[in-house]
Short mmCIF file of C-alpha atoms in Angstrom, two decimals:
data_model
loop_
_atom_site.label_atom_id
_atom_site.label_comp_id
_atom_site.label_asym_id
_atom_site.label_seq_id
_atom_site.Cartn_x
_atom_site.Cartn_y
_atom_site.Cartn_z
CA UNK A 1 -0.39 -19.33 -8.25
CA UNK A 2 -0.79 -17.66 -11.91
CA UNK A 3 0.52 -13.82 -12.36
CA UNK A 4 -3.08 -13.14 -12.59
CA UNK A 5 -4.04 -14.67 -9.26
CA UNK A 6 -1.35 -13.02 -7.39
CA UNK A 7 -2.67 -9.75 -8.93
CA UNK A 8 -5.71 -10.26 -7.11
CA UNK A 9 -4.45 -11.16 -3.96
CA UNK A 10 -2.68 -7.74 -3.68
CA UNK A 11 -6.07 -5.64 -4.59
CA UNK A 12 -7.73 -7.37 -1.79
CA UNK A 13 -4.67 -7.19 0.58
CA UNK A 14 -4.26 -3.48 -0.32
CA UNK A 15 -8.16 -2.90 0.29
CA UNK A 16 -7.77 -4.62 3.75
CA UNK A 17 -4.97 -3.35 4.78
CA UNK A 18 -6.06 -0.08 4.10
CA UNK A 19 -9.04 -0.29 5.56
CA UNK A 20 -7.23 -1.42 8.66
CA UNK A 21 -5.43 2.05 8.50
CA UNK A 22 -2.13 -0.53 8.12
CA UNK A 23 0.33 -0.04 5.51
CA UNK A 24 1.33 -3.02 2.97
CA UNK A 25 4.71 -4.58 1.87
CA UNK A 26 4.86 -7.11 -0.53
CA UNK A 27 7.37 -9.19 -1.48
CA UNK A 28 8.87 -10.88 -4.55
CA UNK A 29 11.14 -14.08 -3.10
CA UNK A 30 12.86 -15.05 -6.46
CA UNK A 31 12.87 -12.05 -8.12
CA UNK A 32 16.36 -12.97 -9.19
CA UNK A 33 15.97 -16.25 -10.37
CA UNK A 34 13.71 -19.24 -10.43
CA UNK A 35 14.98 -23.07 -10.28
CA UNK A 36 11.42 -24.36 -10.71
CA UNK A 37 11.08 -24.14 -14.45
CA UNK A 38 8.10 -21.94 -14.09
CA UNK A 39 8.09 -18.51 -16.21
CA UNK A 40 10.55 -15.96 -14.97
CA UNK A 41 12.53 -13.22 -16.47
CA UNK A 42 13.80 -9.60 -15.41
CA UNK A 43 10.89 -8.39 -17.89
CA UNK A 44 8.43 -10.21 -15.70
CA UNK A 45 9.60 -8.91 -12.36
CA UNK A 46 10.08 -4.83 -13.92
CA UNK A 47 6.47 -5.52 -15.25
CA UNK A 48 5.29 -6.57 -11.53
CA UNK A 49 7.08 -3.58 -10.53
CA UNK A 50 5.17 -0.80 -12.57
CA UNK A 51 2.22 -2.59 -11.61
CA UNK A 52 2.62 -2.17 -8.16
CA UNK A 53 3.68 0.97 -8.87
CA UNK A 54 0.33 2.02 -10.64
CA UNK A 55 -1.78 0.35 -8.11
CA UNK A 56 0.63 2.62 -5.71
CA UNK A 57 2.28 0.07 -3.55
CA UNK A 58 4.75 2.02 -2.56
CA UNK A 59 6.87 -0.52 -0.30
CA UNK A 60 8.68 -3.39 -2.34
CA UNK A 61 11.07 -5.99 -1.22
CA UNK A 62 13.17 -7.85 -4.17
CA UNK A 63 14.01 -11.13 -2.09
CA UNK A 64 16.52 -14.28 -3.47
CA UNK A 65 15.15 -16.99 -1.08
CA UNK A 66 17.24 -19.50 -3.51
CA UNK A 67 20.36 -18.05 -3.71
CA UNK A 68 20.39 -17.51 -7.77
CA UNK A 69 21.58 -13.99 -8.34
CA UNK A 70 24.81 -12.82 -9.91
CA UNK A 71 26.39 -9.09 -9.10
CA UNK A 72 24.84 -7.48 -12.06
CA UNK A 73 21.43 -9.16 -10.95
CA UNK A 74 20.32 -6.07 -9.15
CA UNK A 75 21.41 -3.95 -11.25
CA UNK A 76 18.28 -4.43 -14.39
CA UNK A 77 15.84 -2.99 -11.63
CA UNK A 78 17.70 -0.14 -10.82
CA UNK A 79 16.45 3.66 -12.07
CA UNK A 80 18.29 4.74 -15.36
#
């Protein structure tokens, strides 16, 4: 699924969910690393962030599902 596709997905789950008076979570599963070659990057994840954050998602999990991140990972999405 392209950046652009999973963009969409989350307008129409935030329309439905809010039109089922529910509220919506989403979650990024390698948002610490990615071993499938595919485009990834702290920049790329922050980016996703603000988005969601303009679009006001307001409830965010940052998942490893495979087990890639270091100590400091966390640490480039934290508030300066």
């Amino acid at each position: 699924m392209t950046r652009a596709e999973s963009r969409a997905l989350v307008e129409t789950l935030k329309r439905e969910t809010k039109n089922a008076n529910k509220d919506l979570v989403i979650y990024i599963s390698m948002a610490f690393g990615n071993p499938y070659e595919e485009p990834w990057g702290p920049e790329i994840v922050q980016d996703t962030l603000d988005w969601l954050k303009d679009i006001r998602i307001t409830t965010v999990s940052l998942a490893d599902t495979v087990a890639l991140p270091r100590p400091t990972s966390s640490t480039a999405f934290t508030p300066k």
